[in-house]
Amino acid sequence: MRPSSSDRARGALLFGVLLALIVGALGVTVGGCVMVRPEEREYLADPAMTFGSEGIAGEHEEHVLSNREGSAGAGAVTGGGCGCN
């Protein structure tokens, strides 16, 4: 049994819409790729922009912990210090 002309037209329309969506998604993806100028790289190298770390907040917390414990690096090891919690 051969597909009717309306089935073929519906398939062609579906293919056209799907192709337009793929091309549009590809255009948006490629449009997000830019070259970063050297003077803009300083903002991207900021510690607040790193993945998986606290950034500036982590540095602040480490400073507070070192003042409270009386020693540097108190955030990495439990225990130590004056013993008062």
Coordinates of C-alpha atoms in Angstrom, one line a residue:
M1 CA 0.0 0.0 0.0
R2 CA 1.5 3.3 -1.1
P3 CA 1.2 6.4 1.1
S4 CA -1.3 9.0 -0.1
S5 CA -0.3 12.5 -1.2
S6 CA -1.5 14.0 2.1
D7 CA 0.7 11.6 4.1
R8 CA 3.7 12.6 2.0
A9 CA 2.9 16.3 2.4
R10 CA 2.6 15.8 6.2
G11 CA 5.9 14.0 6.3
A12 CA 7.6 16.7 4.3
L13 CA 6.2 19.4 6.6
L14 CA 7.3 17.4 9.6
F15 CA 10.8 17.0 8.1
G16 CA 11.0 20.7 7.3
V17 CA 10.0 21.8 10.8
L18 CA 12.5 19.3 12.3
L19 CA 15.2 20.5 10.0
A20 CA 14.4 24.2 10.9
L21 CA 14.6 23.3 14.6
I22 CA 18.0 21.6 14.2
V23 CA 19.4 24.4 12.2
G24 CA 18.1 27.0 14.7
A25 CA 19.6 25.1 17.6
L26 CA 22.9 24.8 15.8
G27 CA 22.9 28.5 15.0
V28 CA 22.2 29.5 18.7
T29 CA 25.0 27.1 19.8
V30 CA 27.6 28.4 17.4
G31 CA 26.5 32.0 18.1
G32 CA 27.6 31.5 21.7
C33 CA 31.2 30.8 20.7
V34 CA 33.2 34.0 20.9
M35 CA 36.8 35.0 21.1
V36 CA 37.7 36.6 24.4
R37 CA 39.8 39.7 24.1
P38 CA 43.0 39.8 26.3
E39 CA 41.6 42.7 28.4
E40 CA 38.5 40.7 29.2
R41 CA 40.4 37.6 30.4
E42 CA 41.2 39.2 33.8
Y43 CA 37.5 39.1 34.7
L44 CA 37.2 35.4 33.7
A45 CA 40.3 34.6 35.7
D46 CA 38.7 35.9 38.9
P47 CA 38.6 33.3 41.7
A48 CA 34.8 33.8 41.9
M49 CA 34.5 32.4 38.4
T50 CA 36.1 29.0 39.1
F51 CA 33.9 25.9 39.2
G52 CA 33.8 23.7 42.3
S53 CA 35.2 26.2 44.7
E54 CA 33.8 28.9 47.0
G55 CA 35.8 31.7 45.3
I56 CA 36.0 34.8 47.3
A57 CA 33.5 33.5 49.9
G58 CA 35.9 30.5 50.5
E59 CA 38.8 32.8 51.0
H60 CA 36.8 34.9 53.5
E61 CA 35.7 31.7 55.4
E62 CA 39.3 30.5 55.6
H63 CA 40.3 33.9 57.0
V64 CA 37.6 33.8 59.6
L65 CA 38.5 30.2 60.6
S66 CA 42.2 31.0 60.8
N67 CA 41.4 33.9 63.2
R68 CA 39.1 31.8 65.3
E69 CA 41.4 28.8 65.6
G70 CA 44.6 30.8 65.9
S71 CA 46.3 28.9 63.1
A72 CA 46.3 28.9 59.4
G73 CA 44.6 26.1 57.3
A74 CA 42.0 25.2 60.0
G75 CA 39.4 24.5 57.3
A76 CA 41.1 21.4 55.9
V77 CA 41.7 19.4 59.1
T78 CA 39.2 18.8 61.9
G79 CA 40.3 19.2 65.5
G80 CA 43.1 21.3 66.9
G81 CA 43.0 24.9 68.0
C82 CA 42.0 25.9 71.5
G83 CA 39.4 23.1 72.0
C84 CA 36.5 25.4 72.6
N85 CA 33.6 25.1 70.2

